[in-house]
XYZ file of N, CA and C in Angstrom:
675
model
N 75.471 88.875 103.136
C 74.888 89.641 104.129
C 75.484 88.925 105.702
N 76.253 90.267 106.191
C 76.426 90.806 106.828
C 76.411 89.186 108.416
N 76.971 88.178 108.596
C 76.156 87.508 109.761
C 76.309 88.609 111.579
N 77.143 89.249 111.488
C 77.274 89.801 112.826
C 77.550 91.278 112.731
N 76.340 92.089 113.045
C 76.450 92.929 113.068
C 76.088 94.322 114.149
N 76.828 94.973 114.681
C 76.495 95.593 115.866
C 76.059 97.048 115.569
N 75.337 97.406 115.837
C 75.069 98.727 115.983
C 74.376 99.526 117.613
N 75.815 100.560 117.606
C 76.014 101.416 118.494
C 75.130 102.431 118.763
N 73.677 103.019 119.272
C 73.154 104.555 120.072
C 73.665 104.719 121.296
N 74.414 106.019 120.156
C 74.579 107.533 121.604
C 74.470 109.098 121.085
N 73.624 108.998 122.098
C 74.331 111.343 121.746
C 75.767 111.137 121.951
N 76.218 112.673 121.591
C 77.496 113.284 121.324
C 78.322 113.250 122.280
N 79.433 112.940 122.667
C 80.210 113.117 123.883
C 81.147 114.247 123.637
N 80.556 115.277 124.341
C 81.975 116.292 124.770
C 83.127 115.688 124.509
N 83.553 114.412 125.125
C 84.706 114.355 124.587
C 85.603 113.551 123.270
N 84.507 113.521 122.437
C 84.784 113.270 121.235
C 84.531 113.988 120.322
N 84.580 115.949 120.811
C 83.509 116.186 119.675
C 85.034 116.764 118.633
N 86.159 117.199 119.423
C 86.913 117.430 117.880
C 86.785 116.294 117.201
N 87.075 114.932 117.452
C 87.259 114.012 117.164
C 86.591 113.701 115.500
N 84.672 113.887 116.469
C 82.939 113.353 115.257
C 83.547 114.684 114.435
N 83.707 116.068 114.746
C 84.067 116.603 113.464
C 85.205 116.661 113.016
N 86.059 115.563 112.707
C 87.160 115.185 112.072
C 88.581 116.359 111.805
N 88.063 117.099 113.501
C 89.243 118.284 113.378
C 90.995 117.731 114.128
N 90.401 116.317 114.547
C 91.784 115.503 114.732
C 91.450 113.759 114.108
N 92.376 113.488 113.950
C 91.954 111.791 113.266
C 91.767 111.304 114.660
N 92.061 111.331 115.526
C 91.759 109.633 116.812
C 90.963 110.199 118.320
N 90.453 109.819 118.412
C 89.476 110.694 119.674
C 90.426 110.568 121.634
N 90.320 111.826 121.437
C 91.093 112.407 122.654
C 90.252 111.807 123.968
N 89.591 111.243 124.266
C 89.450 111.009 125.928
C 88.245 110.163 125.757
N 87.943 109.724 126.686
C 86.920 108.714 126.623
C 86.800 107.007 126.211
N 88.399 106.615 126.489
C 88.275 105.349 125.596
C 87.533 104.131 126.486
N 86.222 103.915 127.246
C 85.905 103.403 127.631
C 84.311 103.335 127.003
N 84.148 104.381 125.522
C 83.377 104.450 125.074
C 84.177 104.384 123.824
N 85.019 104.683 122.666
C 85.359 104.302 121.100
C 85.896 102.778 121.657
N 87.014 102.271 122.631
C 87.045 101.364 122.687
C 86.681 100.051 121.989
N 85.698 99.866 122.794
C 84.353 98.653 122.679
C 84.014 98.744 120.789
N 84.147 100.161 120.375
C 84.183 99.519 118.715
C 85.323 98.653 118.408
N 86.202 99.437 118.545
C 87.479 98.324 118.149
C 87.234 97.123 118.536
N 86.774 97.252 119.796
C 87.045 95.079 120.157
C 86.141 94.389 118.932
N 84.859 95.107 118.471
C 83.881 93.958 118.731
C 84.609 94.507 117.033
N 85.261 94.970 115.761
C 85.326 95.086 115.115
C 86.524 94.217 115.349
N 87.175 94.174 116.147
C 88.687 93.154 115.739
C 87.853 91.783 116.276
N 86.664 91.375 116.880
C 86.002 90.361 116.890
C 85.391 89.541 115.605
N 85.510 90.496 114.706
C 84.802 89.905 113.542
C 83.734 90.703 113.130
N 83.006 91.112 113.880
C 81.700 92.336 113.949
C 82.023 93.837 112.730
N 80.932 93.275 111.945
C 80.124 94.811 111.171
C 80.202 96.068 112.060
N 80.578 96.916 113.052
C 80.126 97.695 113.637
C 80.143 99.069 113.427
N 78.854 99.818 113.766
C 77.883 101.172 113.051
C 77.911 101.583 114.481
N 78.062 102.524 114.792
C 77.890 103.943 115.837
C 76.673 105.219 114.970
N 75.971 104.878 115.514
C 74.747 105.706 115.433
C 74.466 107.083 116.981
N 75.543 108.281 116.377
C 76.021 109.436 117.166
C 74.890 110.607 117.099
N 74.232 110.841 117.754
C 72.565 112.861 117.502
C 73.930 113.060 117.962
N 73.876 114.404 117.404
C 74.576 115.544 118.316
C 74.263 117.171 117.566
N 74.433 117.853 117.856
C 74.796 119.149 117.408
C 74.968 119.228 115.880
N 75.062 118.858 114.890
C 75.870 118.059 114.133
C 74.126 119.191 112.711
N 75.382 119.799 111.842
C 74.008 120.363 110.170
C 73.124 119.159 109.880
N 73.763 118.220 109.257
C 73.718 117.191 108.610
C 73.783 115.558 108.767
N 73.436 115.131 108.355
C 73.575 113.801 108.183
C 75.098 113.160 107.571
N 75.521 112.632 108.619
C 77.298 112.616 107.366
C 78.140 110.976 107.796
N 78.898 110.649 107.528
C 79.558 109.469 107.938
C 81.085 110.118 107.722
N 81.738 108.501 108.837
C 83.040 108.251 108.460
C 83.807 106.970 109.178
N 84.337 106.363 108.034
C 84.401 105.016 109.162
C 86.205 105.638 110.207
N 85.964 104.828 110.921
C 87.383 104.709 112.052
C 87.887 103.847 112.328
N 89.087 103.266 112.249
C 89.177 101.635 112.157
C 88.481 100.727 112.033
N 87.780 100.707 110.237
C 86.930 99.838 109.989
C 85.613 99.676 110.903
N 85.231 100.724 111.392
C 84.344 100.931 112.569
C 83.384 102.086 111.424
N 81.540 102.188 111.219
C 81.164 102.896 110.676
C 80.756 104.061 111.674
N 80.720 105.327 111.783
C 80.279 106.282 112.535
C 79.809 107.216 112.453
N 77.589 107.132 112.211
C 77.086 108.086 111.596
C 76.727 108.967 112.350
N 77.519 109.649 111.740
C 76.522 111.418 112.749
C 74.880 112.375 112.401
N 74.093 111.994 113.124
C 72.945 112.321 113.258
C 73.092 113.308 113.336
N 72.122 114.436 113.055
C 71.667 115.696 113.561
C 70.456 115.443 114.473
N 70.339 116.404 115.541
C 69.132 116.279 116.783
C 67.647 116.585 116.040
N 67.559 118.063 114.783
C 67.341 118.741 114.686
C 65.630 118.855 115.519
N 66.166 119.766 116.464
C 65.137 119.720 117.211
C 64.219 120.893 116.641
N 63.553 121.469 116.118
C 62.285 122.175 115.591
C 62.453 123.561 116.211
N 62.366 123.461 117.421
C 61.284 124.411 118.609
C 63.025 125.287 118.396
N 62.348 126.781 118.175
C 63.044 127.534 118.595
C 63.079 128.955 119.445
N 61.919 129.222 119.328
C 61.130 130.755 119.862
C 61.148 129.972 121.180
N 60.895 131.097 121.969
C 60.618 130.824 123.832
C 59.660 130.350 124.055
N 58.480 130.535 124.248
C 57.831 129.650 124.650
C 58.256 127.571 123.895
N 58.224 128.088 122.568
C 57.258 126.890 122.394
C 59.147 125.924 122.969
N 59.459 126.607 122.575
C 61.705 126.121 123.384
C 61.490 125.062 124.772
N 59.937 126.527 125.498
C 60.214 126.073 127.044
C 59.350 124.454 126.577
N 58.433 124.999 126.346
C 57.394 122.900 125.771
C 58.826 122.208 125.323
N 59.203 122.120 124.855
C 59.713 121.192 124.328
C 60.949 120.649 124.915
N 61.675 122.235 125.792
C 62.306 121.231 127.012
C 62.045 120.092 128.106
N 61.203 120.919 128.179
C 60.132 120.088 129.014
C 59.273 118.562 128.949
N 59.368 118.156 126.940
C 59.249 117.188 126.564
C 59.830 116.983 126.035
N 61.643 117.556 126.368
C 63.029 116.136 125.333
C 62.932 114.893 125.424
N 62.330 114.513 126.287
C 62.559 112.398 126.237
C 61.259 112.063 124.583
N 60.374 112.651 125.135
C 59.445 112.480 123.324
C 59.723 112.569 122.681
N 60.463 113.803 122.620
C 61.131 114.409 121.091
C 62.294 113.343 120.976
N 62.735 113.305 122.000
C 64.039 112.329 121.574
C 64.092 111.641 121.171
N 62.860 110.331 121.972
C 62.356 108.904 121.769
C 61.667 108.619 119.506
N 61.484 110.195 119.616
C 60.741 109.370 117.853
C 61.676 110.210 116.747
N 63.234 111.307 117.376
C 64.188 111.375 116.544
C 64.761 110.530 116.695
N 65.291 109.834 117.781
C 66.541 108.061 117.273
C 65.129 107.249 116.522
N 64.134 107.363 117.239
C 63.458 106.090 116.446
C 63.995 106.210 114.669
N 63.315 107.541 114.616
C 62.788 107.174 113.022
C 64.616 107.227 112.459
N 65.907 108.723 112.927
C 66.741 108.450 112.616
C 67.274 106.930 112.369
N 67.321 106.099 113.742
C 67.509 104.545 113.658
C 66.913 103.428 112.942
N 65.877 103.972 112.785
C 65.395 103.353 111.636
C 65.841 103.641 109.766
N 65.898 105.063 109.667
C 66.307 104.639 108.235
C 67.810 104.310 108.188
N 68.408 104.581 109.513
C 70.007 104.322 108.870
C 69.822 102.585 108.965
N 69.130 102.110 109.598
C 68.706 100.557 109.557
C 68.627 100.134 107.823
N 67.451 100.346 107.893
C 67.196 100.134 106.387
C 68.815 100.629 105.851
N 69.849 101.179 105.496
C 70.610 101.744 104.893
C 71.673 100.458 105.471
N 71.999 100.188 106.378
C 73.240 99.162 106.400
C 72.384 98.196 107.007
N 71.610 97.321 106.928
C 71.082 96.464 107.757
C 70.734 96.590 108.692
N 70.770 94.446 108.947
C 69.761 94.302 110.460
C 70.580 93.825 111.500
N 70.642 94.659 112.311
C 72.188 94.449 113.540
C 71.372 92.974 114.153
N 72.122 92.470 114.668
C 72.421 91.494 115.737
C 72.403 92.071 117.036
N 72.691 93.017 117.492
C 73.052 93.502 118.194
C 72.557 94.315 118.663
N 72.204 95.653 119.558
C 72.139 97.182 119.398
C 72.295 97.466 120.810
N 73.932 98.205 120.918
C 74.579 98.482 122.201
C 73.733 100.101 122.714
N 73.161 100.217 123.536
C 73.213 101.075 124.183
C 73.999 102.086 124.704
N 74.235 103.458 124.544
C 74.920 104.270 125.332
C 74.267 104.929 126.167
N 73.363 105.473 126.520
C 72.688 106.668 126.630
C 71.211 105.993 127.353
N 70.839 105.857 128.507
C 69.043 105.669 129.000
C 68.302 106.458 128.494
N 68.526 107.745 128.116
C 67.327 108.336 127.212
C 66.657 107.844 126.120
N 67.554 106.658 124.908
C 66.891 105.870 124.244
C 66.662 104.885 124.482
N 66.031 104.248 125.789
C 65.967 103.006 125.784
C 64.581 102.350 125.283
N 63.452 103.193 125.336
C 61.939 103.124 125.194
C 62.271 102.389 122.796
N 63.035 103.737 122.521
C 63.178 103.480 120.920
C 64.351 102.666 120.658
N 65.459 102.517 121.765
C 65.993 100.920 121.150
C 65.560 99.873 121.397
N 64.543 99.418 122.912
C 63.959 98.376 122.657
C 62.502 97.995 121.738
N 62.611 99.235 121.455
C 60.831 98.600 119.428
C 62.500 97.693 118.873
N 63.618 98.435 118.672
C 64.122 98.435 117.187
C 64.448 96.115 117.756
N 65.294 96.599 118.440
C 65.665 95.349 119.475
C 64.540 94.324 119.053
N 63.372 94.783 119.890
C 61.936 93.212 119.110
C 61.571 93.766 117.424
N 61.931 94.434 116.799
C 61.344 94.166 115.726
C 62.225 93.965 114.587
N 63.079 94.239 115.263
C 64.835 93.634 114.415
C 65.483 91.802 115.091
N 64.605 91.578 116.079
C 65.149 89.847 116.541
C 66.723 90.866 117.166
N 67.016 91.987 117.574
C 68.069 92.172 117.886
C 68.377 91.505 119.481
N 69.837 91.045 120.107
C 69.748 91.835 121.275
C 69.906 93.175 121.522
N 69.266 93.174 122.930
C 70.066 94.682 123.576
C 70.112 94.815 124.580
N 71.903 95.382 124.600
C 72.479 96.039 125.984
C 72.487 97.109 126.628
N 72.540 97.482 127.412
C 72.469 98.594 127.898
C 73.630 98.853 128.899
N 74.648 100.015 128.358
C 75.807 100.647 128.853
C 75.797 101.799 129.809
N 76.026 101.371 131.157
C 75.861 102.580 132.045
C 77.293 103.228 133.092
N 77.388 104.182 132.305
C 78.867 104.928 132.741
C 78.790 105.251 134.189
N 77.721 105.984 135.205
C 77.870 106.186 136.045
C 76.420 106.699 136.237
N 76.318 106.334 137.971
C 74.458 107.388 137.840
C 74.509 108.619 139.323
N 73.423 109.230 139.003
C 73.469 110.060 140.272
C 72.142 109.584 141.175
N 71.935 108.487 140.743
C 70.354 107.891 141.442
C 70.717 107.634 143.222
N 71.838 106.719 143.866
C 72.138 105.985 145.259
C 72.507 107.847 145.691
N 73.022 108.271 145.484
C 72.926 110.175 145.352
C 71.713 110.689 146.051
N 71.475 110.594 144.859
C 69.453 111.669 144.636
C 69.029 110.794 145.773
N 68.782 109.611 145.654
C 67.927 108.644 147.184
C 68.729 108.513 147.894
N 69.721 108.367 148.658
C 69.984 108.365 150.109
C 70.643 109.089 151.058
N 71.348 110.020 150.050
C 72.066 110.875 150.268
C 71.507 112.721 150.182
N 70.523 112.939 148.934
C 69.836 114.438 149.080
C 68.675 114.475 150.242
N 68.416 115.664 150.334
C 67.243 115.739 150.879
C 66.035 116.481 150.058
N 66.577 116.617 148.720
C 65.814 117.463 147.377
C 64.927 115.942 147.135
N 63.637 116.940 147.191
C 62.894 116.261 147.677
C 62.098 115.411 145.366
N 62.486 116.643 144.889
C 62.484 117.116 142.706
C 63.817 115.432 142.718
N 65.666 115.614 143.791
C 66.401 115.306 143.258
C 65.542 113.854 143.160
N 65.155 113.450 144.346
C 64.966 112.249 144.086
C 63.545 111.860 143.604
N 62.639 112.536 142.960
C 61.738 111.910 142.109
C 62.191 111.489 140.900
N 63.680 112.459 140.389
C 63.950 112.624 139.660
C 65.047 111.053 138.960
N 64.591 110.127 139.871
C 65.575 108.454 140.020
C 64.775 107.957 138.899
N 63.110 107.843 139.407
C 62.120 107.518 138.758
C 62.301 107.430 137.460
N 62.425 108.486 137.108
C 62.389 107.350 135.519
C 63.522 107.002 135.014
N 65.190 107.219 134.879
C 66.279 106.646 135.133
C 66.083 105.169 135.706
N 65.472 105.036 136.987
C 65.014 103.716 137.368
C 64.379 102.291 135.860
N 63.479 103.373 135.583
C 62.858 102.545 134.586
C 63.358 102.518 133.402
N 63.974 102.797 133.084
C 65.051 102.452 132.158
C 65.590 101.196 132.516
N 66.249 101.591 133.398
C 67.106 100.231 134.401
C 66.740 98.754 134.610
N 64.875 99.208 134.051
C 64.482 98.093 135.047
C 63.538 97.732 133.783
N 63.898 98.006 132.764
C 63.427 98.568 131.113
C 63.980 96.654 130.937
N 63.193 95.540 130.431
C 63.815 94.815 129.537
C 64.643 94.693 128.558
N 66.023 94.419 129.299
C 67.079 93.986 127.578
C 67.727 93.076 128.539
N 68.447 92.914 127.457
C 69.681 91.328 127.590
C 70.630 91.204 128.464
N 70.678 92.421 127.990
C 72.206 92.997 129.466
C 72.035 93.995 129.698
N 72.780 94.934 131.306
C 73.014 95.508 131.519
C 74.381 95.721 132.321
N 75.275 96.446 132.026
C 76.403 96.494 131.632
C 76.653 97.738 132.651
N 77.406 98.060 133.836
C 77.033 98.979 135.034
C 79.279 99.606 135.184
N 79.184 100.395 134.889
C 80.480 100.459 135.011
C 80.632 101.133 137.150
N 81.840 100.384 137.221
C 81.919 100.961 138.892
C 82.924 101.973 138.563
N 82.250 103.220 138.533
C 83.031 104.507 139.176
C 83.238 104.962 139.777
N 82.299 104.441 141.038
C 82.325 105.601 142.177
C 81.277 105.510 143.047
N 80.049 105.585 142.062
C 78.851 106.410 141.898
C 77.134 104.493 142.296
N 78.050 103.404 142.826
C 77.169 103.017 143.586
C 76.593 102.382 142.203
N 76.580 102.248 141.022
C 75.806 100.584 141.088
C 75.351 99.672 140.849
N 76.339 99.603 141.358
C 75.913 97.823 141.596
C 74.279 97.930 142.410
N 74.784 98.636 144.060
C 74.068 98.785 145.108
C 72.283 99.274 144.441
N 72.545 100.014 143.227
C 70.736 100.552 142.533
C 70.700 99.380 142.035
N 71.514 98.816 141.614
C 70.582 97.451 140.741
C 70.411 96.659 141.267
N 70.813 96.180 142.625
C 70.631 95.508 143.755
C 69.035 95.948 144.399
N 69.218 97.568 144.290
C 67.682 98.124 145.193
C 66.591 97.494 144.111
N 67.041 98.179 142.852
C 66.334 97.562 142.146
C 65.652 95.852 141.529
N 65.971 95.120 142.251
C 66.183 93.924 142.738
C 65.878 93.787 140.810
N 66.888 94.415 140.141
C 67.263 93.576 138.763
C 67.917 92.069 138.857
N 67.576 91.314 138.343
C 68.455 89.612 138.339
C 69.747 89.942 137.839
N 70.285 89.322 139.090
C 71.525 89.327 138.772
C 72.593 88.326 137.336
N 71.897 87.394 136.658
C 71.708 87.125 135.597
C 71.729 88.189 134.002
N 70.622 89.159 134.422
C 70.405 90.490 133.797
C 72.155 91.683 133.542
N 72.563 91.628 134.634
C 73.684 92.472 134.669
C 74.694 92.235 135.445
N 75.941 93.275 134.391
C 77.056 92.605 135.328
C 77.935 94.016 135.361
N 78.621 94.100 136.488
C 80.089 94.853 136.714
C 80.934 95.404 135.782
N 81.849 96.880 134.899
C 82.809 96.657 134.727
C 83.309 97.523 135.630
N 85.115 97.160 135.777
C 85.983 98.395 136.007
C 86.185 98.946 134.747
N 86.186 100.272 134.555
C 87.121 100.707 133.410
C 88.850 100.301 133.466
N 89.301 99.679 132.201
C 90.926 99.444 132.721
C 91.590 100.717 132.661
N 93.282 100.475 132.093
C 93.788 101.404 132.047
C 94.649 100.365 130.213
N 94.885 102.011 129.378
C 94.491 101.783 128.555
C 96.761 101.499 127.834
N 96.996 100.558 127.920
C 98.362 99.951 127.866
C 99.547 100.839 127.238
N 98.730 100.746 125.843
C 99.208 100.807 124.582
C 99.421 101.702 124.744
N 98.745 103.539 125.666
C 99.170 104.789 125.550
C 99.689 105.490 126.956
N 100.733 106.509 125.683
C 102.141 106.561 126.305
C 102.171 108.401 125.827
N 102.953 109.537 126.837
C 102.672 110.843 126.565
C 103.408 110.963 125.609
N 103.271 112.026 124.732
C 103.604 112.234 123.621
C 103.955 113.740 123.194
N 105.527 114.030 123.542
C 106.105 115.181 123.462
C 105.696 116.298 122.469
N 104.974 116.351 121.384
C 103.853 116.725 120.398
C 103.335 117.411 121.194
N 102.057 116.265 121.805
C 100.681 116.861 122.714
C 101.035 117.432 123.942
N 102.311 117.086 124.370
C 102.167 118.004 125.378
C 102.377 119.203 125.370
N 103.166 120.092 124.426
C 103.253 120.817 124.067
C 102.222 121.506 123.122
N 101.049 120.944 122.476
C 99.967 121.527 122.025
C 99.028 121.741 122.841
N 98.904 121.012 124.073
C 98.021 121.492 125.926
C 98.567 122.115 125.846
N 99.724 122.125 126.095
C 100.379 123.957 126.869
C 99.428 125.335 125.790
N 99.667 124.877 124.928
C 99.985 126.088 124.123
C 98.028 126.307 123.860
N 97.080 125.384 124.341
C 96.330 125.674 123.997
C 95.728 126.259 125.553
N 95.651 125.418 126.454
C 95.502 126.229 127.612
C 96.541 127.384 128.441
N 97.746 127.837 127.612
C 98.546 128.753 128.681
C 98.980 128.497 129.032
């Protein structure tokens, strides 16, 4: 039995679209998304990434010994009327899709010690899984519109939209990691009175191993004309 297993849970990222479809061999964007996978693997963890997206079937592949599991969203409602209802109830649909998909995956890979959540929409499902498997729950916030929508926007609907996000922030987790990206996430955490020992604020760093590549530049020029 592996003693250190971590399960990352996220929806598909646009910046990784070509990578997860294996059209390219290395991620092309959002280092703050994929570098933690590698760092945990280097620290001795068995790393699994559950990623839900517009995939046709379940599939998996490895990225530097990290196991990436691609899971289709399988939204069943295609017709206009039912599709409208599905859009209004998307959070509920996502809850069941994520809960059942992650449960099935955990049965295959084994109990995780840490569930590391990238998307706040998944919070209730991830919390249930963490409780059931006695795992630590970590939430990563890459940015928020809450501060702007609450303090600087006069649109009442925008203000109301903050409430659901705030419920997720306040949801009991072991750690909330807030990216300092200029959207005042720390101010939101203080406003919500989240205990200071339950969250940390991180700056995005610089990948010093990156260097421009003439082949890559030529490819981009061709693609973008």
